[in-house]
Coordinates of C-alpha atoms and ligand atoms in Angstrom, one line a residue:
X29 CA -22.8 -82.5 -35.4
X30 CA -23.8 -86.1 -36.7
X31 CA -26.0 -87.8 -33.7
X32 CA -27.9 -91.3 -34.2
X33 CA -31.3 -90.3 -33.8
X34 CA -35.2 -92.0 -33.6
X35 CA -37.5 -91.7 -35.9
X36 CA -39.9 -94.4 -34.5
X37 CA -40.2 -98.1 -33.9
X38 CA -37.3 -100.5 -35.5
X39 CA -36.4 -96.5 -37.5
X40 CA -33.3 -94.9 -36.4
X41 CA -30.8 -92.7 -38.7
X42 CA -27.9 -91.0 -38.4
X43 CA -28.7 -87.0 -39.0
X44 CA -27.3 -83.6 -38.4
X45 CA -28.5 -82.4 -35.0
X46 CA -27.6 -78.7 -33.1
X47 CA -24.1 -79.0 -31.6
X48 CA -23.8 -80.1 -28.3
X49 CA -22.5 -77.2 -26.3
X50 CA -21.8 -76.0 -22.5
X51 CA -24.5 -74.8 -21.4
X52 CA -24.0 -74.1 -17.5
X53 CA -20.8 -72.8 -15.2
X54 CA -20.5 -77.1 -14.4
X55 CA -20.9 -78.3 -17.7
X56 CA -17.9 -80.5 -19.1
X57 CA -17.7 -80.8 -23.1
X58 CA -17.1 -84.4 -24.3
X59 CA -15.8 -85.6 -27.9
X60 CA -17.4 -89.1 -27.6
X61 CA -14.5 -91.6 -28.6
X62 CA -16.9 -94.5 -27.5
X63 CA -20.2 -95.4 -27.0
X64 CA -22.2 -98.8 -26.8
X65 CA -25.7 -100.2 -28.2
X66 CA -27.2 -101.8 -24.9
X67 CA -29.8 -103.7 -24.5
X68 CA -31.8 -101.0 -22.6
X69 CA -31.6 -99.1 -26.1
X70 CA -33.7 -101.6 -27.5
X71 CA -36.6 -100.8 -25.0
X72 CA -36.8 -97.3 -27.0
X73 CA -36.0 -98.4 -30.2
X74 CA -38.5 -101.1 -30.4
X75 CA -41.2 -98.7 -29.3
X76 CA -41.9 -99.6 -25.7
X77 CA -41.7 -96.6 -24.9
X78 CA -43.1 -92.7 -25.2
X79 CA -39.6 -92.0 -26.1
X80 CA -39.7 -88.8 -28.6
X81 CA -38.9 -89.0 -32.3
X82 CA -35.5 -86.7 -32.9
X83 CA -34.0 -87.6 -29.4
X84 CA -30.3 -89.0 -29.3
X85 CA -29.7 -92.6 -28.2
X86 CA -26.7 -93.7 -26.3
X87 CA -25.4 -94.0 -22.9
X88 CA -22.7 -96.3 -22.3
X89 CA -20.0 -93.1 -23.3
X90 CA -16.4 -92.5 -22.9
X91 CA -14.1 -89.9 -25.0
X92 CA -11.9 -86.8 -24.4
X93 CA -12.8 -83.7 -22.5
X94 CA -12.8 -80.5 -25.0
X95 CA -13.9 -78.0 -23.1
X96 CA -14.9 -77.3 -19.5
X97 CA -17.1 -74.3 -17.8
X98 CA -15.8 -72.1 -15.8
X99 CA -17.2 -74.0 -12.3
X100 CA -15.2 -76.9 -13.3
X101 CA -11.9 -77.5 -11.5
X102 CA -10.8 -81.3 -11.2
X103 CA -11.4 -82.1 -14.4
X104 CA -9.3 -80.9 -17.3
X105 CA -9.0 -80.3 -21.2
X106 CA -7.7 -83.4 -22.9
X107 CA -8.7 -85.6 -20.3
X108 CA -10.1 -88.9 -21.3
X109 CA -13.1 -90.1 -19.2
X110 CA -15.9 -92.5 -18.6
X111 CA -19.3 -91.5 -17.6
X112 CA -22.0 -92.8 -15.5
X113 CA -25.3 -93.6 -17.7
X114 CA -26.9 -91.9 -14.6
X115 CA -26.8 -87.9 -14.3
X116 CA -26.5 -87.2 -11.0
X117 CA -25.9 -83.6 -9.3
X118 CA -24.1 -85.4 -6.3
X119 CA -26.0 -82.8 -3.6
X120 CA -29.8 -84.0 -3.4
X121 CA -31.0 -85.8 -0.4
X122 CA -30.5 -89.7 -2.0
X123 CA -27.0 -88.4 -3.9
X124 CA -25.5 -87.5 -0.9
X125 CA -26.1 -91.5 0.7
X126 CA -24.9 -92.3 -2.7
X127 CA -28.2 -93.2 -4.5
X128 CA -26.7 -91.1 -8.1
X129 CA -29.3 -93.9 -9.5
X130 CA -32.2 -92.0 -8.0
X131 CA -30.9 -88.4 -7.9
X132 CA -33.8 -86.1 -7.2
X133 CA -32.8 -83.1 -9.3
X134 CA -31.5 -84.5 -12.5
X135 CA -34.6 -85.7 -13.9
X136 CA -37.0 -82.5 -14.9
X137 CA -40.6 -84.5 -15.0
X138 CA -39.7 -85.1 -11.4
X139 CA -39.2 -89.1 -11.2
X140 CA -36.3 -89.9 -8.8
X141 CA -33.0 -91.0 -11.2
X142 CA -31.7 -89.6 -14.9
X143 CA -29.6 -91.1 -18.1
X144 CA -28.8 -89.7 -21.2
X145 CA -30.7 -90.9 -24.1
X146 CA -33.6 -92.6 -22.3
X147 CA -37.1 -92.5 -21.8
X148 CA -38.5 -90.9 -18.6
X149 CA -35.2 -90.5 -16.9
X150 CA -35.1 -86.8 -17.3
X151 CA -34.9 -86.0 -21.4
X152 CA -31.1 -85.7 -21.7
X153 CA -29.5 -86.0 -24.8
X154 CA -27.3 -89.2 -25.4
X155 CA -24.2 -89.7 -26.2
X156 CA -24.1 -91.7 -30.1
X157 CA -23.1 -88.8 -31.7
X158 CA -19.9 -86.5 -31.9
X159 CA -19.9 -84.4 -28.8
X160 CA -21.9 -84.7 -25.3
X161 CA -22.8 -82.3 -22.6
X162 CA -22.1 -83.9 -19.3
X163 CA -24.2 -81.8 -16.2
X164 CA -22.3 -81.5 -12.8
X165 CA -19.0 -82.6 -15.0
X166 CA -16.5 -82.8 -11.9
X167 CA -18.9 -85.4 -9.8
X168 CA -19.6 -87.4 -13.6
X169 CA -16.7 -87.8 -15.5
X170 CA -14.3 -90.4 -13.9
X171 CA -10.7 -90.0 -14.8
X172 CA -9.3 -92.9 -16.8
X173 CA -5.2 -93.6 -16.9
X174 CA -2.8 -93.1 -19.9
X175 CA -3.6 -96.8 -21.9
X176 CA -7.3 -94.8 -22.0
X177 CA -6.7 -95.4 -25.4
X178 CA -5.4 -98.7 -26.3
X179 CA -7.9 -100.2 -23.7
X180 CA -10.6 -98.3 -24.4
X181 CA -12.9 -101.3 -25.2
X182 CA -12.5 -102.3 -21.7
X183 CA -12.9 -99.3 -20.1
X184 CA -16.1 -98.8 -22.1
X185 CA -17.8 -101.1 -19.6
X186 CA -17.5 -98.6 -17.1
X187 CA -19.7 -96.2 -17.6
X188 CA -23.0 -99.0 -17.6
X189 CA -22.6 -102.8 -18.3
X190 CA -19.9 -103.8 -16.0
X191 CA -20.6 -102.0 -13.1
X192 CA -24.5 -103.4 -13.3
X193 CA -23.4 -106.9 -13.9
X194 CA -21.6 -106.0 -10.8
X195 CA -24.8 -104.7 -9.1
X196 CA -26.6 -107.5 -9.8
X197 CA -24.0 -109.8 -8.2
X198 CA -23.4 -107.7 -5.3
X199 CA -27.6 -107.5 -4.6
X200 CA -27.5 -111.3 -4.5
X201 CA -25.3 -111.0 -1.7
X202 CA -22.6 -113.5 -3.0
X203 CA -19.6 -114.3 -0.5
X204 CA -16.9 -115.8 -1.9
X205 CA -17.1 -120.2 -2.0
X206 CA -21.1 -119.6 -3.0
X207 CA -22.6 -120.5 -6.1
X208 CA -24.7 -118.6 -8.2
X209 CA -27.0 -118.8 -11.6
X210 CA -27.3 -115.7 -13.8
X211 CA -30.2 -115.4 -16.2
X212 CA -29.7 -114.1 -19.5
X213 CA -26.2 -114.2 -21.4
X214 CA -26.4 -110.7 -23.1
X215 CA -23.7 -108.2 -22.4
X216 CA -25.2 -107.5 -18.8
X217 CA -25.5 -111.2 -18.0
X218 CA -22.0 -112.0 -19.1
X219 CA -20.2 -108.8 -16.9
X220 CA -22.3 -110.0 -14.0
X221 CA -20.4 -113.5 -14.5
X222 CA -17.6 -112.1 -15.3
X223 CA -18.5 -110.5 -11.5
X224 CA -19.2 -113.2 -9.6
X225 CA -16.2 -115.0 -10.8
X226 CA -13.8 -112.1 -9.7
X227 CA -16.0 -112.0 -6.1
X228 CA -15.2 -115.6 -5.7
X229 CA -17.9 -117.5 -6.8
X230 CA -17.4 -121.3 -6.8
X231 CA -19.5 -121.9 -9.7
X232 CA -21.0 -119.4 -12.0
X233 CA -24.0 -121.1 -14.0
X234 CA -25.3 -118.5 -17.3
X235 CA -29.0 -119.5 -18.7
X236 CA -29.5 -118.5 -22.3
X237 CA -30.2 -119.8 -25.8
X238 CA -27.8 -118.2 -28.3
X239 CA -24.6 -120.3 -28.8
X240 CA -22.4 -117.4 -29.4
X241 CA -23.5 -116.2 -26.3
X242 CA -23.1 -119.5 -24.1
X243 CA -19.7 -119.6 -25.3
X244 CA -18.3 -116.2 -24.5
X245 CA -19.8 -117.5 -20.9
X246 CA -18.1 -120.2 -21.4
X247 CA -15.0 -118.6 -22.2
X248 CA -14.6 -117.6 -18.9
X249 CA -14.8 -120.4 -17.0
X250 CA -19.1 -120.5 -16.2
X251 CA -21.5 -123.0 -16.9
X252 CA -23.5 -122.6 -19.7
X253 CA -26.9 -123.4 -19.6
X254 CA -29.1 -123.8 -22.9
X255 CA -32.8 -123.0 -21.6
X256 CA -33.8 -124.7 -25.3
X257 CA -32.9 -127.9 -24.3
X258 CA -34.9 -128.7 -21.0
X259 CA -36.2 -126.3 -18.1
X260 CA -33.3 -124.5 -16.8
X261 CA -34.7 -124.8 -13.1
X262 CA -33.7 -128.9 -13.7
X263 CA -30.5 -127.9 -14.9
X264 CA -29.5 -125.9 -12.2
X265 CA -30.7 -128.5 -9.4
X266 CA -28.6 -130.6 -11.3
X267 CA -25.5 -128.8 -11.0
X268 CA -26.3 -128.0 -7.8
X269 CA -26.8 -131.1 -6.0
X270 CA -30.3 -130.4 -5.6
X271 CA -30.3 -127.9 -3.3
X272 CA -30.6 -124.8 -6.2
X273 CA -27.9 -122.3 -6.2
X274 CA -26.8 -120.2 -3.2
X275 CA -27.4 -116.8 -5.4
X276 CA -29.1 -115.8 -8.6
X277 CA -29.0 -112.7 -10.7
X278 CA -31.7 -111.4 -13.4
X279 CA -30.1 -109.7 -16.5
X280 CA -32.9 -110.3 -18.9
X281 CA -35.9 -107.9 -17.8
X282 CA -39.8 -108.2 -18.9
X283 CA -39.0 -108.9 -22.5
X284 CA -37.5 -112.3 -21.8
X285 CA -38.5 -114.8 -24.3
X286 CA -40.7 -118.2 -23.1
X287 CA -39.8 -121.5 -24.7
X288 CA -43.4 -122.7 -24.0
X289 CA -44.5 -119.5 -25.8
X290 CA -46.5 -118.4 -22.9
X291 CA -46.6 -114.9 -22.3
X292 CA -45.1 -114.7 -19.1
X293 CA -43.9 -111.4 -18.5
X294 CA -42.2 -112.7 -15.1
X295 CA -40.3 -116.1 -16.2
X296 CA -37.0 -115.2 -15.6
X297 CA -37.9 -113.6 -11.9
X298 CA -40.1 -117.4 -11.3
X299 CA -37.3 -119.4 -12.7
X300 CA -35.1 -117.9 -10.3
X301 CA -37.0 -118.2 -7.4
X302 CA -37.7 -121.9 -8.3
X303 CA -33.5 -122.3 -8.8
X304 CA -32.3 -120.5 -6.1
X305 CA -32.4 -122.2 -2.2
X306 CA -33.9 -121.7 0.7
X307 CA -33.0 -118.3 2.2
X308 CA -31.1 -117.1 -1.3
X309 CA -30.6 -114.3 -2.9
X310 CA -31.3 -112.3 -6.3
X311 CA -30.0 -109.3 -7.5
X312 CA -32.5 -107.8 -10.4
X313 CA -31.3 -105.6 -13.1
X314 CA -33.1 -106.7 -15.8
X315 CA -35.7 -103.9 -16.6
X316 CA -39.1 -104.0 -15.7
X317 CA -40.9 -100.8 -16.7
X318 CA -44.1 -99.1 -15.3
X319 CA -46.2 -99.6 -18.4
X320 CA -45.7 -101.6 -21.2
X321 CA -48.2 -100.4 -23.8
X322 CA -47.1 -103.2 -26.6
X323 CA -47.5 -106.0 -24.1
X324 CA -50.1 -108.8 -25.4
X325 CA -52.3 -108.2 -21.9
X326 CA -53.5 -106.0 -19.9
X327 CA -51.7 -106.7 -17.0
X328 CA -48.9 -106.8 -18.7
X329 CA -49.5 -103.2 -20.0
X330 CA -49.8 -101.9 -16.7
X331 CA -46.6 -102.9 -16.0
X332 CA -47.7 -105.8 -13.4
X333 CA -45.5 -108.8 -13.6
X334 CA -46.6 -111.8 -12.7
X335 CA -44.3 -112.5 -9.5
X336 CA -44.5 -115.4 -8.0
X337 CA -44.6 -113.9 -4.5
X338 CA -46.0 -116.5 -2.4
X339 CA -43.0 -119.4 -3.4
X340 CA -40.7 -116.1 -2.8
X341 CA -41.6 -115.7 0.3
X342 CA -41.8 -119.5 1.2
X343 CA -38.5 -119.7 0.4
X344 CA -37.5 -116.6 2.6
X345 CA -35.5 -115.5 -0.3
X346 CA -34.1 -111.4 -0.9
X347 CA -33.9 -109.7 -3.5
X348 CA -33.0 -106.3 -4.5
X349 CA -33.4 -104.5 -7.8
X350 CA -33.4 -101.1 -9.9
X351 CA -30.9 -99.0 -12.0
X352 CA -27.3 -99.6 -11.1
X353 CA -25.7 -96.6 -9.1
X354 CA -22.3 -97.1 -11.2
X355 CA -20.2 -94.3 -9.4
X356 CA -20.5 -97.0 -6.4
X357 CA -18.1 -99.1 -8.4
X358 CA -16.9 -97.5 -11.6
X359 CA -13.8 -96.4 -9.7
X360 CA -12.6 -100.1 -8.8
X361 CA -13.5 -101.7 -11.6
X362 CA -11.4 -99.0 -13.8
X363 CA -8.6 -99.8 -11.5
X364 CA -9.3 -103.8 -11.5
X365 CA -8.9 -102.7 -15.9
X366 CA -5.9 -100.6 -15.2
X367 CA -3.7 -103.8 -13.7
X368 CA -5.0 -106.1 -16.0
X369 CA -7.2 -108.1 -13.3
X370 CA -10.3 -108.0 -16.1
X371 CA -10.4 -107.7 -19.7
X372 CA -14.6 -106.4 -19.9
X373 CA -13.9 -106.3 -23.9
X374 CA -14.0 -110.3 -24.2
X375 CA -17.3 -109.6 -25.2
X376 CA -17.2 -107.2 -27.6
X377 CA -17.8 -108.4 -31.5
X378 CA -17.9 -105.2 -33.6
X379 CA -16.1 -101.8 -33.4
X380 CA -18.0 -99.6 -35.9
X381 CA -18.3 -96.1 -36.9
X382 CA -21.3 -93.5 -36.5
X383 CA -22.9 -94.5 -40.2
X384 CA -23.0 -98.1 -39.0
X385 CA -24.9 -97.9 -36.0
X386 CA -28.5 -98.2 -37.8
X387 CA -27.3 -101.6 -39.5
X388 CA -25.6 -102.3 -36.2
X389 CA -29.0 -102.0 -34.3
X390 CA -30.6 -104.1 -36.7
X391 CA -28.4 -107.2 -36.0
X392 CA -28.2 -106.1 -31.9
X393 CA -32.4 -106.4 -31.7
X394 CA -32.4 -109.6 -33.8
X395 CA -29.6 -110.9 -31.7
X396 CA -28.3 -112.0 -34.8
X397 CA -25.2 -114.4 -34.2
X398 CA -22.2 -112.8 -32.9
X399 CA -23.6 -109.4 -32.3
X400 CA -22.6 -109.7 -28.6
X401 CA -21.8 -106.1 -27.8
X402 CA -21.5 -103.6 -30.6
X403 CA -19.1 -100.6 -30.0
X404 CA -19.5 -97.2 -32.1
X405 CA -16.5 -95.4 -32.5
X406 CA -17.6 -91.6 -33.8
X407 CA -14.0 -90.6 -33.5
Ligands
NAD526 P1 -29.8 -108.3 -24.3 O1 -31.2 -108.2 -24.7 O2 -28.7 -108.3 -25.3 O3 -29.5 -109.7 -23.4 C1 -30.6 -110.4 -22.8 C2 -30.3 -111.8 -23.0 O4 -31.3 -112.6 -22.3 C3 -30.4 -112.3 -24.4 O5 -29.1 -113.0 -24.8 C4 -31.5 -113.3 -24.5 O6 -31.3 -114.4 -25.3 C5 -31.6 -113.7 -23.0 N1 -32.9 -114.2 -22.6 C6 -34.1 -113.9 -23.1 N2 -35.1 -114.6 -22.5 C7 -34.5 -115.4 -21.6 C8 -35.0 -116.3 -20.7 N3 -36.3 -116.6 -20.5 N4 -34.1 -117.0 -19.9 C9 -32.7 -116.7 -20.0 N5 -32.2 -115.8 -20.8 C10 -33.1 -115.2 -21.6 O7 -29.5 -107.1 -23.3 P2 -28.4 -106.7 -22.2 O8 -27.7 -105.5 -22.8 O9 -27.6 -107.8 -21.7 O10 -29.4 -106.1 -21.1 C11 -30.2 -107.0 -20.3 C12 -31.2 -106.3 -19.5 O11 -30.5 -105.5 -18.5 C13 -32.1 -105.3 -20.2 O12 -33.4 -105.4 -19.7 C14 -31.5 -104.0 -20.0 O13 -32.4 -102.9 -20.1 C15 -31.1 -104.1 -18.5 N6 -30.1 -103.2 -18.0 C16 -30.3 -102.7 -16.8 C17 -29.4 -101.8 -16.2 C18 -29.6 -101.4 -14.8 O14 -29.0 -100.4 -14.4 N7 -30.5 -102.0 -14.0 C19 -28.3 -101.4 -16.9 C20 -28.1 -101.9 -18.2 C21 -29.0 -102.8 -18.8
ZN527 ZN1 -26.6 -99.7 -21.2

C-alpha cells in the first residue's frame, strides 16, 4: 500500500510500504477515507524527536471498515468510523477509570498512553496511508451516522482536534457566563474556542499572530488577539476589566514562538498565569515533551520548562494538562456534528490527496498563509 513515510528532519515521502493487515482475533481493518496533518506531526517531522526513519505518520483517521477479526462483534464491514489517536485496550487498571490517554498495555516500551504514528507512545503505525490496523477494534472505532460521508470533514475532528480543544476547555473548569483566553490559534486552539463558546462562555479571547488564523477565530464570534502588536497579558486585562480572564487554555506547547526573541520555552504557560485571575483555571494541551534534544539550552533539552511556579501559586490558580482521552467525548461531539449544533470543518483550508501531503507538510510547518488545517483524502 502507498503510506506517507519519514525519512528524517523537514524529509517525508510518500512510498510503498507492507500492507496493513489483521493481525490479532480484535483487530478491525480500516480503508482510511480521512486523515489530518496536526500540529503534533510536526514535533516528528521537524526532528524533535527519536522518531524512526520508515515509520508512518498520521493520527487524526476516519474511513470504512474492510475487514474485521473474528473477536470482533459490534463493529461491522462497511462501517464508517472515527478513531481515537489514543490506542487503548479498554481493560488495564487506568482504561477501566477511563484514562484510554494513559492505557498501560498499549504502549510496548512500557510508558503509560499509545497513538498511531508517534514517537514514544508505543511504535504503532499511523494512519496517512491506504489501510490501518486498529488494535481492540470494538472499544476504538466509534460508529459515525449515514451523512459519514458528506460530512466527513467535520467528523474528522473527532478522532483528535476537537475533542482536545474540548479537553483543554473542560480542564480550565469553565461554567457557562465565564470568560476565558485561549493561547495559540492553530487547529487545536480554534476547536477549543469553538469549545468554550458551545459550553457557554461569555467571551472567548484567541492569542495568535497569523491573520488567517485570527480570522477563522474571529469567524466565530471570539476575540482575536494579535500578540505582534503589544503583550497579550495587556490585551486581555483590557478586555477584561482588569481583573484577567476567569479561565485560560494552552494550545501552543514548548515550541511557541517569543516576540522578544527570548528563548522561553514556557511563555505561553507565564502569559497565562499573568492573564488569568486570582483562583483561575488552565487547561494545558499544548505539548511539552520530556527531552527536547534541538532546544537552544540545556534546560530546555531536558525537557524543563521554565514555569513560573511561584506567581502560579500566588494566584491559587489549577491547572490540568496531558494527552486528551478523546473517547470521554468523541461520542457527544459526533452527535453535537450529527444535528448540526457544530460545523468542526470551518477550519479546514485544503482537501488533498496521498501524493500531496509532502508539499502539504511543507506549507503546515511554515504556517504558510491559509494552511489552517490540511485534510488528506487517500480514498
Ligand atoms: P499549530 O502549530 O498549527 O498551532 C499552534 C499555534 O500557536 C500557531 O498558530 C502559532 O502561531 C501559535 N503560537 C505560537 N507561539 C505563540 C505564542 N507565544 N502565543 C500565542 N500563540 C502562539 O498546531 P496545532 O495543531 O493547533 O497544535 C497545537 C499544540 O497542541 C501542539 O503542541 C500539538 O502537539 C498539541 N496537541 C496536543 C494534543 C493533546 O492531546 N494534548 C492533541 C493534539 C495536539
Ligand atoms: Zn493531532
Amino acid at each position: 500500500m502507498k503510506a506517507l513515510v519519514y525519512n528524517g528532519p523537514r524529509d517525508v515521502s510518500v512510498s510503498e510500504v507492507p500492507d496493513a493487515r489483521i493481525e490479532r482475533p480484535t483487530d478491525v481493518l480500516v480503508k482510511i477515507t480521512s486523515t489530518n496533518i496536526c500540529g503534533s506531526d510536526l514535533h516528528m517531522y521537524e526532528g524533535r524527536t527519536d522518531f524512526d526513519k520508515g515509520r508512518i505518520f498520521g493520527h487524526e483517521n476516519l474511513g470504512e471498515v474492510i475487514e474485521v477479526g473474528d473477536g470482533i462483534d459490534k463493529i461491522r464491514v462497511g462501517d464508517m468510523v472515527s478513531v481515537p489517536f489514543n490506542v487503548s485496550c479498554g481493560h488495564c487498571r487506568n482504561c477501566e477509570h477511563g484514562l484510554t490517554n494513559y492505557c498501560l498495555t498499549a504502549n510496548v516500551d512500557g510508558v503509560a498512553g499509545g497513538a498511531y504514528g508517534f514517537a514514544d507512545m508505543g511504535g504503532w503505525a499511523g494512519g496517512q496511508a491506504e489501510y490501518l490496523r486498529i488494535p481492540w477494534g470494538d472499544l476504538q472505532c466509534l460508529r459515525l451516522p449515514e451523512d459519514a460521508k458528506e460530512k466527513q470533514n467535520d467528523y474528522t475532528m473527532l478522532s483528535d482536534i476537537l475533542p482536545t480543544g474540548w479537553h483543554a476547555v473542560e480542564m480550565s473548569g469553565l461554567v457557562p457566563g465565564e470568560t476565558i483566553v485561549i493561547y495559540g490559534g492553530g487547529p487545536v486552539g480554534l476547536m477549543a474556542a469553538l469549545s468554550a463558546s458551545v459550553k457557554g462562555a461569555a467571551k472567548v479571547m484567541v492569542v495568535d499572530r497569523h491573520p488567517d488564523r485570527l480570522r477563522l477565530a474571529e469567524q466565530i464570534g471570539a476575540i482575536p488577539i494579535d500578540d505582534s502588536k503589544g503583550s497579550p497579558v495587556d490585551q486581555v486585562m483590557e478586555q477584561t476589566g482588569g481583573r484577567g480572564a476567569d479561565r485560560g487554555a494552552e494550545c501552543v506547547g514548548y515550541q511557541a514562538h517569543d516576540p522578544q526573541g527570548n528563548e522561553d520555552n514556557a511563555l505561553t504557560l507565564n502569559n497565562l498565569v499573568a492573564s488569568v485571575k486570582f483562583t483561575g483555571g488552565i487547561g494545558t494541551v499544548g505539548v511539552f515533551v520530556p527531552q527536547d534534544p534541538g532546544a537552544p539550552d540545556e534546560l530546555a533539552q531536558q525537557g524543563k520548562a521554565r514555569f513560573d511556579f511561584g506567581s502560579f501559586w500566588f494566584k491559587g490558580q489549577q491547572m490540568g494538562c496531558g494527552q486528551a482521552p478523546v473517547k470521554r467525548y468523541n461520542r457527544h461531539l459526533r452527535d453535537l456534528i450529527a444535528e448540526n449544533k457544530i460545523t468542526p470543518s470551518w477550519i479546514v483550508s485544503h482537501n488533498l490527496t496521498l501524493d500531496q501531503a509532502p508539499e502539504a507538510y511543507q506549507h503546515f510547518d511554515a504556517r504558510d498563509d491559509g494552511w489552517t488545517k490540511v485534510v488528506l483524502n487517500p480514498a
